[in-house]
Each structure stands twice: as structure tokens, then as C-alpha cells.
PDB file of C-alpha atoms (C1' of nucleotides) in Angstrom:
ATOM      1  CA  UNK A   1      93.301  71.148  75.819  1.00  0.00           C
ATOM      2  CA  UNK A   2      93.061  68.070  78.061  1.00  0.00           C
ATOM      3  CA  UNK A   3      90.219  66.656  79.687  1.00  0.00           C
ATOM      4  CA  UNK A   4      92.202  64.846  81.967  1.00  0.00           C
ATOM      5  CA  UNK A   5      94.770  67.612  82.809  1.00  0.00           C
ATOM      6  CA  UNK A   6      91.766  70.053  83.889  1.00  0.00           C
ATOM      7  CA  UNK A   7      90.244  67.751  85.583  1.00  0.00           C
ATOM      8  CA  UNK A   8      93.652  66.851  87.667  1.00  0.00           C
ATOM      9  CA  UNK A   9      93.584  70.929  88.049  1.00  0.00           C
ATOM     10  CA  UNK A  10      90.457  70.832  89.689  1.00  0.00           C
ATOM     11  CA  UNK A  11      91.820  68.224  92.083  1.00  0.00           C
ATOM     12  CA  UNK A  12      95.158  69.235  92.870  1.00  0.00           C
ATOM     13  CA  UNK A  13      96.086  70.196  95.909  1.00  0.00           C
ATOM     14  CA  UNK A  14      96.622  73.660  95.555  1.00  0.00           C
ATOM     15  CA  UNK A  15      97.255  75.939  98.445  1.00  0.00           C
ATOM     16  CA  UNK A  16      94.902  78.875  97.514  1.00  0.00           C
ATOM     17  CA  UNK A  17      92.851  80.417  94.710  1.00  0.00           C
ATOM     18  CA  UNK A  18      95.411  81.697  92.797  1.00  0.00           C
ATOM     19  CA  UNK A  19      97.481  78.826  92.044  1.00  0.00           C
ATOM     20  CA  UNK A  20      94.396  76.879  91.357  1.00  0.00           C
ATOM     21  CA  UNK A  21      93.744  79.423  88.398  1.00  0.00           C
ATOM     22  CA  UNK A  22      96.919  79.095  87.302  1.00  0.00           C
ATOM     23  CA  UNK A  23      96.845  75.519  87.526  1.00  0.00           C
ATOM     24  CA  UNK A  24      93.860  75.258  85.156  1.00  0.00           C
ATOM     25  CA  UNK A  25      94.940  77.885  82.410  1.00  0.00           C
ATOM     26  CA  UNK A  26      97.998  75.679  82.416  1.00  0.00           C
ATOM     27  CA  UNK A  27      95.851  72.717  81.576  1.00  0.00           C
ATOM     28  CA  UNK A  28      93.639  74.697  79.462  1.00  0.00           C
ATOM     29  CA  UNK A  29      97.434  74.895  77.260  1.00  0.00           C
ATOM     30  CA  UNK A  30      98.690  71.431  77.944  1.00  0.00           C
ATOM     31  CA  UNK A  31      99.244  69.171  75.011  1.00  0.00           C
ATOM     32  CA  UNK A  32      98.682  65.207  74.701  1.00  0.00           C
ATOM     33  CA  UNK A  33     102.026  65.154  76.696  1.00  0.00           C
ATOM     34  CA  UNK A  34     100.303  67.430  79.195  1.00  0.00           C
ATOM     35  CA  UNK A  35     103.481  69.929  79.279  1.00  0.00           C
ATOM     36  CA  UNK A  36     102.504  73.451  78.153  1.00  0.00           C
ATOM     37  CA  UNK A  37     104.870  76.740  77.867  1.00  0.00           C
ATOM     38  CA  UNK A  38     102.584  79.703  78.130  1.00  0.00           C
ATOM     39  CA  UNK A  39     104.487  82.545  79.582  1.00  0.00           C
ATOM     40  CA  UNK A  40     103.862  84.513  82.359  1.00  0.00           C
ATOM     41  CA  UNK A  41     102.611  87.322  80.927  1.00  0.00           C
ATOM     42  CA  UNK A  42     100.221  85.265  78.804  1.00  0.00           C
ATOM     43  CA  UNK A  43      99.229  83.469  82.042  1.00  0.00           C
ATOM     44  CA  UNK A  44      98.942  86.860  83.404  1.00  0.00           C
ATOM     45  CA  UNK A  45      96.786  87.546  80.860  1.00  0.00           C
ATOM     46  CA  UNK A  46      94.384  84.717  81.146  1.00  0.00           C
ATOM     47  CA  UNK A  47      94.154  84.499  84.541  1.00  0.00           C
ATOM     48  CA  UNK A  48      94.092  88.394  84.917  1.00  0.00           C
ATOM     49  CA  UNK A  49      96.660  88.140  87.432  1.00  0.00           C
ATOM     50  CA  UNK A  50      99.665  90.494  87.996  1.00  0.00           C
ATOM     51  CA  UNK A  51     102.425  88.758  86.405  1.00  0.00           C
ATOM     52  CA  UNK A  52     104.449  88.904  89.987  1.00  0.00           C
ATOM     53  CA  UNK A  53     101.070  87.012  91.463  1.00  0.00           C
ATOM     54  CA  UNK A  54     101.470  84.493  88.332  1.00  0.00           C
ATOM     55  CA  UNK A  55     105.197  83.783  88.759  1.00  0.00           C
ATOM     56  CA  UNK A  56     105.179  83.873  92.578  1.00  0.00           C
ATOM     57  CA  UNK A  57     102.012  81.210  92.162  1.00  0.00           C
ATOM     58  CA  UNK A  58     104.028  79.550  89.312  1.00  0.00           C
ATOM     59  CA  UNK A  59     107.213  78.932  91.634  1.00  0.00           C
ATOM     60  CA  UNK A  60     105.267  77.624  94.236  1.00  0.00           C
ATOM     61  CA  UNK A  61     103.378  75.119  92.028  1.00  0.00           C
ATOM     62  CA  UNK A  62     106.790  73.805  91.353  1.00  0.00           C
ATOM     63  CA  UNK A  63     107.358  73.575  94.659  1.00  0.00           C
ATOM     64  CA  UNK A  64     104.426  71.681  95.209  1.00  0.00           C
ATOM     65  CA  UNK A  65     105.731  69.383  92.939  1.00  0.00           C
ATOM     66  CA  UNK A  66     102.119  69.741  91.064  1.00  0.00           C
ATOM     67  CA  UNK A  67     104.140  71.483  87.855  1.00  0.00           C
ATOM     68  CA  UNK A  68     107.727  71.129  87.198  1.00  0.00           C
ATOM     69  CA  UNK A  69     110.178  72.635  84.889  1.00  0.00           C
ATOM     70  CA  UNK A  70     111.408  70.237  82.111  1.00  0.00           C
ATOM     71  CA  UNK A  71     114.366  72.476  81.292  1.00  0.00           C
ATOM     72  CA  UNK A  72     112.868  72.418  77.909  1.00  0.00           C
ATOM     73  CA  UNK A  73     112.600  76.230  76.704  1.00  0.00           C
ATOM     74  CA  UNK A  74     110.325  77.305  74.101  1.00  0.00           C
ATOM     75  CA  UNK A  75     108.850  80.346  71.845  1.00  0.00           C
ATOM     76  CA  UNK A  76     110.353  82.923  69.819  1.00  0.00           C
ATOM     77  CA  UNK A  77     113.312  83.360  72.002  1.00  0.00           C
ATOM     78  CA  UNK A  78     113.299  80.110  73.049  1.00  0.00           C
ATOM     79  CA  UNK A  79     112.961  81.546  76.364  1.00  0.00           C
ATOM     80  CA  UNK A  80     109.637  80.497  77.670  1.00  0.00           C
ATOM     81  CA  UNK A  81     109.820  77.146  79.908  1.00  0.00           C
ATOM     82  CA  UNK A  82     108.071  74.243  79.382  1.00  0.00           C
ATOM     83  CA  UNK A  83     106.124  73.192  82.101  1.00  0.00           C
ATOM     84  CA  UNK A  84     105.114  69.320  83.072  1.00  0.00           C
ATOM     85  CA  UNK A  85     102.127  68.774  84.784  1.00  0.00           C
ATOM     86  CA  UNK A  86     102.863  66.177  87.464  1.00  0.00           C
ATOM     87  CA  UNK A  87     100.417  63.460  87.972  1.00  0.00           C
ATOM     88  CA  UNK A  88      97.646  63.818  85.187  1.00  0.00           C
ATOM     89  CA  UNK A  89      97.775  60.865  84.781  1.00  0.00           C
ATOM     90  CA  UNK A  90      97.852  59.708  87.919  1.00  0.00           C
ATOM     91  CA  UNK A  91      94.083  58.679  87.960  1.00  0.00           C
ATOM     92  CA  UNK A  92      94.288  56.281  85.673  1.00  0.00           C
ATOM     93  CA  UNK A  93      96.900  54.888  86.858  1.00  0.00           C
ATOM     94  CA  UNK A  94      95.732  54.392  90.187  1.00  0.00           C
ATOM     95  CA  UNK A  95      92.044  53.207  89.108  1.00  0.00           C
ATOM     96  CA  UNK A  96      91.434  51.223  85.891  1.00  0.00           C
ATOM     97  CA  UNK A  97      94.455  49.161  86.650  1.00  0.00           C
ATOM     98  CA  UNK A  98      92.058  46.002  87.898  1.00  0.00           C
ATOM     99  CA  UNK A  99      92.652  45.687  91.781  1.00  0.00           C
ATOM    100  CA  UNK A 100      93.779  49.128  92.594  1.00  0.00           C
ATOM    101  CA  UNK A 101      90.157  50.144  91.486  1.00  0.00           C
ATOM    102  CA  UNK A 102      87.905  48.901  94.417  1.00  0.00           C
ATOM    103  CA  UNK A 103      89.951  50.269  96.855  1.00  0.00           C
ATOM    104  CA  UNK A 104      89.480  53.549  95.442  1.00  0.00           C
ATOM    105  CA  UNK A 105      85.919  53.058  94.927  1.00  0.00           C
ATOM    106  CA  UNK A 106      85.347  52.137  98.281  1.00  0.00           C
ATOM    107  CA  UNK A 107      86.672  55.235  99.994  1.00  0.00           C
ATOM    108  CA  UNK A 108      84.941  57.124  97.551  1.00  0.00           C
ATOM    109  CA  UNK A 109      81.586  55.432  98.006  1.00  0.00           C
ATOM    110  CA  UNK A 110      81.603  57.036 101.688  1.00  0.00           C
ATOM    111  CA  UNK A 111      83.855  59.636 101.647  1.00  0.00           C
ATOM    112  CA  UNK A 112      84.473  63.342  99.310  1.00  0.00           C
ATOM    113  CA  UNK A 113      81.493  62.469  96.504  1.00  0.00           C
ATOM    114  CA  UNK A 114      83.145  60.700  93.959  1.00  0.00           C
ATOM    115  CA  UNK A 115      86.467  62.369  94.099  1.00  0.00           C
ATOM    116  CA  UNK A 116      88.809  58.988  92.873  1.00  0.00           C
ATOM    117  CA  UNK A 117      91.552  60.911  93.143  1.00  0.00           C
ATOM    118  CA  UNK A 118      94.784  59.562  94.690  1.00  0.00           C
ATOM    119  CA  UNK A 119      95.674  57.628  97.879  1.00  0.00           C
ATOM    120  CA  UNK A 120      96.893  60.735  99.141  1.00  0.00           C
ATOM    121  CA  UNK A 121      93.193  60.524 101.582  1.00  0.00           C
ATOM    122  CA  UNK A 122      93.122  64.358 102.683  1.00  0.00           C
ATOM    123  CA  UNK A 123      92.095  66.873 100.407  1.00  0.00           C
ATOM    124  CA  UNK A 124      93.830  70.053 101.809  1.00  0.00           C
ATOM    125  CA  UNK A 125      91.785  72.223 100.428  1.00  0.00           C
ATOM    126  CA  UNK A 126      88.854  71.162 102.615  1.00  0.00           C
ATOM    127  CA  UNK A 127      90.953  71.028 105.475  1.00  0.00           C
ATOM    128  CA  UNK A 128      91.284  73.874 107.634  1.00  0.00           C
ATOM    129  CA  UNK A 129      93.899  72.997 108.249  1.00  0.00           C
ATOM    130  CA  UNK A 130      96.568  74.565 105.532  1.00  0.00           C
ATOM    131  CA  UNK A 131      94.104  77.432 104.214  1.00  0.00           C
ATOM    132  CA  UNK A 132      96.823  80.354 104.931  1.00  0.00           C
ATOM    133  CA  UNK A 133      94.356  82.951 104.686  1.00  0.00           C
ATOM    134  CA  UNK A 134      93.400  81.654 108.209  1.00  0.00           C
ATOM    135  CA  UNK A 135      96.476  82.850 109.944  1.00  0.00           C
ATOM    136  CA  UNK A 136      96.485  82.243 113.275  1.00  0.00           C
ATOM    137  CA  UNK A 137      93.912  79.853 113.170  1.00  0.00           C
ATOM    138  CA  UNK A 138      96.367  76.741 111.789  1.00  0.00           C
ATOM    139  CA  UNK A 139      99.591  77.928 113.825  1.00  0.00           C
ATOM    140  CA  UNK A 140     101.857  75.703 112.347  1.00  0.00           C
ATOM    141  CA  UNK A 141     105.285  73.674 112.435  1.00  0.00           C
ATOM    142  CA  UNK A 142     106.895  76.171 114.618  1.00  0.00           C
ATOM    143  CA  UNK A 143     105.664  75.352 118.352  1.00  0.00           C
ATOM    144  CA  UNK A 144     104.844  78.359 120.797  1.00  0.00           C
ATOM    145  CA  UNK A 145     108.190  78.208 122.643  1.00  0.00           C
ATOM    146  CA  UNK A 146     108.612  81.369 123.272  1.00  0.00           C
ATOM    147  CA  UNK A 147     108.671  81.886 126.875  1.00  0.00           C
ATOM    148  CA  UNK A 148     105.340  84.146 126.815  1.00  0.00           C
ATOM    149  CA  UNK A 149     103.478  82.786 129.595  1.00  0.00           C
ATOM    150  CA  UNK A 150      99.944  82.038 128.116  1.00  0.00           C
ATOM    151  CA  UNK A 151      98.378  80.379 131.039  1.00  0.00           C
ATOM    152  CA  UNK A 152      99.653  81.971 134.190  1.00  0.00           C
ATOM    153  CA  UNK A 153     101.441  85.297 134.569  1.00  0.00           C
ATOM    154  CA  UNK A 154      99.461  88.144 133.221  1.00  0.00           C
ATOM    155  CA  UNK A 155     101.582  90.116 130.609  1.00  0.00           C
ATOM    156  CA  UNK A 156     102.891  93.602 131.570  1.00  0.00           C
ATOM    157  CA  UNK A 157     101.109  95.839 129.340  1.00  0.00           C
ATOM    158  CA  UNK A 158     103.615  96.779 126.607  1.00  0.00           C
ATOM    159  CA  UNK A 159     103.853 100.392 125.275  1.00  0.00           C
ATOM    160  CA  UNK A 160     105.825 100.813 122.096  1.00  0.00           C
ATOM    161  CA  UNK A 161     105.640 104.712 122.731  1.00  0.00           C
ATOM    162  CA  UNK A 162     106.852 104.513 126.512  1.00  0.00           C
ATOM    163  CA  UNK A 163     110.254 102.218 125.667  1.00  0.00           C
ATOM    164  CA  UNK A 164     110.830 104.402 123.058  1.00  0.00           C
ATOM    165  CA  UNK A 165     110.765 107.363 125.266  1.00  0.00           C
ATOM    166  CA  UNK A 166     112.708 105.484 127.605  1.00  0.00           C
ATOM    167  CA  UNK A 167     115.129 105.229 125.239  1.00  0.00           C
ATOM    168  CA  UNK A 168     115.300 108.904 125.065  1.00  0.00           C
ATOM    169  CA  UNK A 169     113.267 109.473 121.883  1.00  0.00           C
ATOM    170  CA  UNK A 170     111.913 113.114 120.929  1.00  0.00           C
ATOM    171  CA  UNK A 171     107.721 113.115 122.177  1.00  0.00           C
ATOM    172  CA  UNK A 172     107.336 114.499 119.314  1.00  0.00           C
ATOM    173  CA  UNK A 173     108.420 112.241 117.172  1.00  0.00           C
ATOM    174  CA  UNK A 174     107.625 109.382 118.717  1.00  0.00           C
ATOM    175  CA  UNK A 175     103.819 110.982 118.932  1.00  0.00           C
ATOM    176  CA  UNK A 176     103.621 111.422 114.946  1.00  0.00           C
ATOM    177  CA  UNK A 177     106.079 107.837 113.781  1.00  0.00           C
ATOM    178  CA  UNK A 178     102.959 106.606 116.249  1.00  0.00           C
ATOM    179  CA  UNK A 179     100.339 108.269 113.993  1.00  0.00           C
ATOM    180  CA  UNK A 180     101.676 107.173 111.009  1.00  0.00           C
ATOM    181  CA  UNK A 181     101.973 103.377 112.807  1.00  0.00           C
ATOM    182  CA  UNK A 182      98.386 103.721 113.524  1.00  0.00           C
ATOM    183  CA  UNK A 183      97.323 104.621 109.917  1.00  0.00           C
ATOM    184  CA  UNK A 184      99.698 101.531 108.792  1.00  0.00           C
ATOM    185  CA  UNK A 185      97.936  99.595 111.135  1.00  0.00           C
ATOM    186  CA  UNK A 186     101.190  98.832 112.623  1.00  0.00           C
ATOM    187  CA  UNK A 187     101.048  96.034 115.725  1.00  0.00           C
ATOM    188  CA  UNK A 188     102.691  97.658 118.819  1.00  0.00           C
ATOM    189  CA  UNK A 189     103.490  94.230 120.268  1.00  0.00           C
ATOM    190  CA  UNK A 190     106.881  94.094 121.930  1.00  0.00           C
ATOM    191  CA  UNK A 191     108.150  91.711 119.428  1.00  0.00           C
ATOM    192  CA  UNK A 192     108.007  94.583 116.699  1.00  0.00           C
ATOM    193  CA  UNK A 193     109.731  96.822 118.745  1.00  0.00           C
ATOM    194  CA  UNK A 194     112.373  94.262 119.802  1.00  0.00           C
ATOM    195  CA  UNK A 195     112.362  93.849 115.885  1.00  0.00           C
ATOM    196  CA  UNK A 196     112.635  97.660 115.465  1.00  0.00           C
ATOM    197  CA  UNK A 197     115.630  98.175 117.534  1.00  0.00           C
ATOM    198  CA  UNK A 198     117.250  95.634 116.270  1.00  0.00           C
ATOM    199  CA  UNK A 199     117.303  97.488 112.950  1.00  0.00           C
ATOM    200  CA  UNK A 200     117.913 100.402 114.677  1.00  0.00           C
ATOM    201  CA  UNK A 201     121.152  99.428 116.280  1.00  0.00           C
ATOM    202  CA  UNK A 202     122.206  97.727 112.848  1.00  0.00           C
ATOM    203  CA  UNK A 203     121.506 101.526 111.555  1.00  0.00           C
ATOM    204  CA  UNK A 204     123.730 102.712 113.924  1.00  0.00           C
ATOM    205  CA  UNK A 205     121.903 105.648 113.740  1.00  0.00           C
ATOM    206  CA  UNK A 206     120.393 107.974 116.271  1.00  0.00           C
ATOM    207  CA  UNK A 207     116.666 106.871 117.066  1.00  0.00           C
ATOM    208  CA  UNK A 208     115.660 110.138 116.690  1.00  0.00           C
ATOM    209  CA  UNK A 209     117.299 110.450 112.980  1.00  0.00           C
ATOM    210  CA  UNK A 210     115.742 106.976 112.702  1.00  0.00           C
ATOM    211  CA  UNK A 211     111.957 107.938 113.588  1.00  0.00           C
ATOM    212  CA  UNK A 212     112.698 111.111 111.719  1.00  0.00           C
ATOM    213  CA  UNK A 213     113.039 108.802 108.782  1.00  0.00           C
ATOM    214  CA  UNK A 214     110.345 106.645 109.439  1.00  0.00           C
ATOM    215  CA  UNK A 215     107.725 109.818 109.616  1.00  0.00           C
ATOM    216  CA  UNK A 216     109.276 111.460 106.590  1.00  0.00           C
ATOM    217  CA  UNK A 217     109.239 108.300 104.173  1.00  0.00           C
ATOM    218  CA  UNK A 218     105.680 106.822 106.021  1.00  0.00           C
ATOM    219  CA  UNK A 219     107.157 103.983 106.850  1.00  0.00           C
ATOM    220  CA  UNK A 220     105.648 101.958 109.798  1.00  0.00           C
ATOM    221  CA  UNK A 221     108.307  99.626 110.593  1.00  0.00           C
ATOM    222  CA  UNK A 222     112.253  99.810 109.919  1.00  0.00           C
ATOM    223  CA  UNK A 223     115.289  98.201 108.424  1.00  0.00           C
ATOM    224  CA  UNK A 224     118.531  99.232 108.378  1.00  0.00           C
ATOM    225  CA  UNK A 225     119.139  98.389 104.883  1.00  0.00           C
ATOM    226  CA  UNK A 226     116.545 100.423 103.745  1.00  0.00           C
ATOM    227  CA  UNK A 227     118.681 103.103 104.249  1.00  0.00           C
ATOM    228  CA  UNK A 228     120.678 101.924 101.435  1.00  0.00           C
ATOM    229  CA  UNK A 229     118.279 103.505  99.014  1.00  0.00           C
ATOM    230  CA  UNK A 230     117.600 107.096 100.932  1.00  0.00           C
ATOM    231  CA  UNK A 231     119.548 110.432 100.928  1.00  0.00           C
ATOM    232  CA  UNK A 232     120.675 110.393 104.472  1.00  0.00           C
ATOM    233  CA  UNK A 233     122.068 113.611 104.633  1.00  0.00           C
ATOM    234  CA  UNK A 234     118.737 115.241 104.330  1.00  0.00           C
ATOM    235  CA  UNK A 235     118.061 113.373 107.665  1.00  0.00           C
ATOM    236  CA  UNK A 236     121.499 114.015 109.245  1.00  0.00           C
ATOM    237  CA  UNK A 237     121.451 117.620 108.841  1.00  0.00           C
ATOM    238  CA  UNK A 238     124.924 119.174 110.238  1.00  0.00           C
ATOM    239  CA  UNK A 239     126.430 115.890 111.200  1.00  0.00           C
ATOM    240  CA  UNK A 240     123.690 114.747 113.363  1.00  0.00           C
ATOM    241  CA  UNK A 241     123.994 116.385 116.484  1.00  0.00           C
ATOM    242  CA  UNK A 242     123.512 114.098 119.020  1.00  0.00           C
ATOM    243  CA  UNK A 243     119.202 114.126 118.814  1.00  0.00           C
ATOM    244  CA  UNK A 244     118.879 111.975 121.870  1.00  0.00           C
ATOM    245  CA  UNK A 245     120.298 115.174 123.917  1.00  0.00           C
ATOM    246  CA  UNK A 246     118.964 117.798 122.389  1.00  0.00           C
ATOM    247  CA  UNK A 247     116.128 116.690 119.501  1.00  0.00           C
ATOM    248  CA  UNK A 248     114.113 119.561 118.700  1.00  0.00           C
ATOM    249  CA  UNK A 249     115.789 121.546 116.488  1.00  0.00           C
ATOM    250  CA  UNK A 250     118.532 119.653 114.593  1.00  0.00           C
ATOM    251  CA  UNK A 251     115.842 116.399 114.682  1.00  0.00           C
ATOM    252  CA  UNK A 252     113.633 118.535 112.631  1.00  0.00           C
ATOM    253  CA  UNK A 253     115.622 120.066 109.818  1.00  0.00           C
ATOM    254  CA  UNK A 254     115.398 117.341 108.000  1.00  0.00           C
ATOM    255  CA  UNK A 255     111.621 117.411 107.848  1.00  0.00           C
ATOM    256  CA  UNK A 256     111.630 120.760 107.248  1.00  0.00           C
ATOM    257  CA  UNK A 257     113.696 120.788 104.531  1.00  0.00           C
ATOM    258  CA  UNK A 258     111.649 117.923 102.905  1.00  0.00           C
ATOM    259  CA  UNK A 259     108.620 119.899 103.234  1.00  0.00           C
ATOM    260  CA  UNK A 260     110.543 123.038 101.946  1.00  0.00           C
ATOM    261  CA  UNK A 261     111.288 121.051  99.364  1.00  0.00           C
ATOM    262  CA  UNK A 262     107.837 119.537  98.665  1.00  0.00           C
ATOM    263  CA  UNK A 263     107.127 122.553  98.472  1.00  0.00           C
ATOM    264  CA  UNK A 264     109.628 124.186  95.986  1.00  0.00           C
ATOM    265  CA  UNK A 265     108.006 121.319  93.269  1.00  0.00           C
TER     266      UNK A 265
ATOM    267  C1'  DA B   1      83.087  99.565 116.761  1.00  0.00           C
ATOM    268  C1'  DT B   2      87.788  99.669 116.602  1.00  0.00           C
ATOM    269  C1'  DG B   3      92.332  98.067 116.244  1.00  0.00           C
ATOM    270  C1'  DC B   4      95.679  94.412 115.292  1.00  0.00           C
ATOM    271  C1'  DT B   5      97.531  90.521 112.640  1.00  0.00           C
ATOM    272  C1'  DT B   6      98.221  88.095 108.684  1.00  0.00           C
ATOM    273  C1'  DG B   7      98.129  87.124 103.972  1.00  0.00           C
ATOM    274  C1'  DT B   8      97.365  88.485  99.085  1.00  0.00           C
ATOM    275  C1'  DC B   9      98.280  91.212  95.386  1.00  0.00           C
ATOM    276  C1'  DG B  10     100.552  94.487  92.610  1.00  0.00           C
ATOM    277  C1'  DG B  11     103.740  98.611  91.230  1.00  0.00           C
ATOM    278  C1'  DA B  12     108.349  99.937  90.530  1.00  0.00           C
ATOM    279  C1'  DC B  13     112.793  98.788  89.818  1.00  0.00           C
ATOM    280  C1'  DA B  14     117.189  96.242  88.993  1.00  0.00           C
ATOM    281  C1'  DG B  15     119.704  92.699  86.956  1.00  0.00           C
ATOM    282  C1'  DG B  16     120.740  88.519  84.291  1.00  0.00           C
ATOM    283  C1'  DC B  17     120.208  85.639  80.252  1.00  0.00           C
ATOM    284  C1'  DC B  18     119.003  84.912  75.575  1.00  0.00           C
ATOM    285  C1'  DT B  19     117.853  85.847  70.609  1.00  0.00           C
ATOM    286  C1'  DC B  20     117.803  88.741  66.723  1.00  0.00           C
TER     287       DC B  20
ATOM    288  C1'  DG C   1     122.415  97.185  71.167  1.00  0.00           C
ATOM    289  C1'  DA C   2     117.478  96.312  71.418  1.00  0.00           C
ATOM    290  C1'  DG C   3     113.980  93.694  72.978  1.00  0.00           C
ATOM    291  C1'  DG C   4     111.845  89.718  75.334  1.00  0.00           C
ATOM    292  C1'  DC C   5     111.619  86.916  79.306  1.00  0.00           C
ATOM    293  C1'  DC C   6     112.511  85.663  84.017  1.00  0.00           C
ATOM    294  C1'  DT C   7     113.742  86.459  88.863  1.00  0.00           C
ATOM    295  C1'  DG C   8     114.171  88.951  92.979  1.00  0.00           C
ATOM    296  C1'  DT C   9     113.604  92.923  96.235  1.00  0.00           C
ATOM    297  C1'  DC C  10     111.256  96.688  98.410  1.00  0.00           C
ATOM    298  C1'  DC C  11     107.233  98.800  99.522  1.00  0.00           C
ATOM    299  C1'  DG C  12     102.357  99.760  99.993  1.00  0.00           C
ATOM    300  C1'  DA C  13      97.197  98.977  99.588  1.00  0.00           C
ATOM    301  C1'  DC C  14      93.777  96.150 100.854  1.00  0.00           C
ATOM    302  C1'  DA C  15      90.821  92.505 102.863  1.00  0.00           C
ATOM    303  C1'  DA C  16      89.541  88.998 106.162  1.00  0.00           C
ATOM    304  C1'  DG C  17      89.695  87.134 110.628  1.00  0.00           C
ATOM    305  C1'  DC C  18      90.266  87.849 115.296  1.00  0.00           C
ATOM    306  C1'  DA C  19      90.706  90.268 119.809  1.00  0.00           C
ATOM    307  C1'  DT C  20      89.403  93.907 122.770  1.00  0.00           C
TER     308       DT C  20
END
DNA sequence: ATGCTTGTCGGACAGGCCTC
DNA sequence: GAGGCCTGTCCGACAAGCAT
């Protein structure tokens, strides 16, 4: 274990909770060299993260350039990467190293406490500003250029169940894909069902058959290749007669025979 | 209070690479 | 071939913040 490599853990500027945990168990590991090659599962285990949450967080740590992969590969299958921590040593470097020090002590005589670190000024993670968790609140990059009138014109109100009617969608099912949307907590903005159609014509399936699908697997939202790993005859029962003119009956086999089905088990 | 949006986390699964 | 490790995808549960 290195002092210095948990204490750069502590400072780093992670992005979230998560990779901060991760960052420290990886210090916890690292050696004089301050590389370390814990796997994921073993950081799984010590952090008591999933091991997707662990190499998701991992990835994005190298990203961050805070870790990075020394190609190096380690442990009984020689498998495991070794992983550099970037800028341990950074501290020292910046600090004891005669004039850079009074800069640094300086800033920190006013500023965060006694946090010497870097030059890089901001903390992030005291900054509202990149806390993700936040959402809308730190509306990045990407300006508002969509030509929704904020200021002036007052929205039409949008119903996701009236276009789909319009489009000539069964009451019915639009009624319970709606139901199952509400339990999802779905949004019913217009972008999502610009979204859904877009899936729906890359489907190239009827929107009944579609919504049919939707209500039968639970799903609140739609994409065509999902349909790569269903059995769509059950939902096209007797070559999909044409639900948009006539969408009771044939519409509804297909949940029928599901629940037959269910049923049968 | 309720509903919507967004982000986090994790289960299940598939597939590739490597060592034994 | 078996087993370990890593990566990626799909999907869902859940929580927090915000809007109505």
C-alpha cells in the first residue's frame, strides 16, 4: 500500500462515487511503482461492486487518464492487466521542487483547505458543475438548438396516445402499451415518440403488431433490433393481417396465445 | 402528491482471448 | 476442451431531482 497513491485517490478527480472507490482499492494494491493488477472480480469484491459497475468505472478511469493500462498482463493466466496510476506522484513533483512550492502554498492558504494538489485550480468534484447525478441541472456541451421555442410560443400539448391513434393504432392497445409506459415511468414527450416511430418504421412492422409486442414483453419503449431476439410469429399470427384495418381479433392472438401459454407452464 | 427525467447499478448472456 | 478473464449488449429496478 501507498501513502501517496491513496492520498492522490482521495484527490483525483473522479466523476462519481464509484470510481472514487475503485480508485482507492486500486491504491490500497499499488506497489512502490504505484501500478497494481487486481482483477475485476477482486475489485468487485473489495469494493462490493457488481463487476459490470467495476469494469464500466474501470474503463472510464482510463479514460480519465487517472489509471492507464500498461499492456503489462499479470496473474495465473497472465491475464489480469496491470494498471498505472497516473500522477501519484504528481504532488511532489509540483511542490517540494523549491519555487514551484509557494505558488502552491499560496492558493492553498486561501482557497480548498490545504488541498496542494495540482495546478489544475478546480476541483470537479465540488463543482456542480460535472456531478452527473444532477442531470438537467449542468446541461452540457450540446447547446439547446433544437427549435423548441422556450421563451415565446406556448407548446401544443403533446399526446403520445392521440398520434398514436392517429396513426390508426388499436384503443386498446394503445390504452394498456400506455399502462405499462406509466408503470415504466415512461416520458410521453414527443421526442420519444418521434424516437418510437422511428424504430417502428425500421421494424417495418405493423404498429399494432409492434404495441402488441411492447405490452406482451413489458417493454416501455422500442427498437427494431430488439426484435432480433423474439419469436415473431407468436406476434404475427396468420401472416399479420393488416391490424391497422381491422385490429381486434388477429392483433390479439398473439397475446392470447402467450397467456395460453403462460398458462400451459 | 404525483409523474417525468436522468443516471446508477446489476443480471443475464454472448463472444473472444489466453493458459493449462 | 475446460476454465479464467475481459468486453460488450440488452434489459430492468431503483433512486434522486425536478416539474406540475
Amino acid at each position: 500500500m501507498s501513502v501517496d497513491a491513496t492520498r492522490w485517490a482521495w484527490r483525483a478527480p473522479v466523476k462519481n462515487a464509484t470510481q472514487r472507490l475503485i480508485l482507492l482499492s486500486l491504491a490500497d494494491r499499488a506497489g512502490e511503482h504505484h501500478t497494481c493488477y487486481p482483477s475485476n472480480k477482486r475489485l468487485a469484491e473489495d469494493t462490493m461492486l457488481n463487476l459490470k459497475t467495476v469494469q464500466k468505472s474501470v474503463c472510464e478511469l482510463i479514460e480519465l487518464g487517472l489509471i492507464a493500462d500498461t499492456g503489462e498482463r499479470k496473474g495465473n493466466t497472465n491475464q489480469i492487466r496491470v494498471l498505472q496510476l497516473i500522477g501519484v506522484d504528481s504532488r511532489e513533483c509540483n511542490e517540494p521542487k523549491n519555487g514551484a512550492v509557494k505558488q502552491a502554498q499560496k492558493r492553498n492558504s486561501t482557497e480548498i483547505g490545504n488541498d496542494t494538489k495540482n495546478g489544475i485550480g478546480n476541483e470537479p468534484k465540488f463543482g456542480v458543475g460535472n456531478e452527473p447525478k444532477n442531470g438537467l441541472g449542468n446541461l452540457p456541451i450540446e447547446p439547446i438548438n433544437e427549435s423548441i421555442n422556450i421563451n415565446t410560443a406556448k407548446p401544443a400539448k403533446f399526446s403520445f396516445a392521440n398520434e398514436l391513434k392517429k396513426l390508426g393504432a388499436d384503443n386498446q392497445m394503445i390504452n394498456d402499451w400506455m399502462l405499462v409506459r406509466k408503470n415504466k415511468k415512461a416520458s410521453n414527450s414527443e421526442t420519444s415518440f418521434k424516437n418510437f416511430m422511428t424504430q417502428v418504421e425500421k421494424s417495418k412492422l405493423p404498429l399494432n403488431t409492434i404495441l402488441e409486442i411492447c405490452i406482451v414483453r413489458d417493454w416501455k419503449g422500442f427498437n427494431a433490433s430488439w426484435l432480433s431476439n423474439i419469436n415473431l410469429s407468436e406476434f404475427q399470427p396468420a401472416q399479420s393481417p393488416l391490424p391497422h384495418e381491422n385490429p381486434t381479433q388477429p392483433v390479439f392472438k398473439g397475446v392470447v396465445k402467450k397467456f395460453k401459454g403462460m398458462s400451459d407452464v
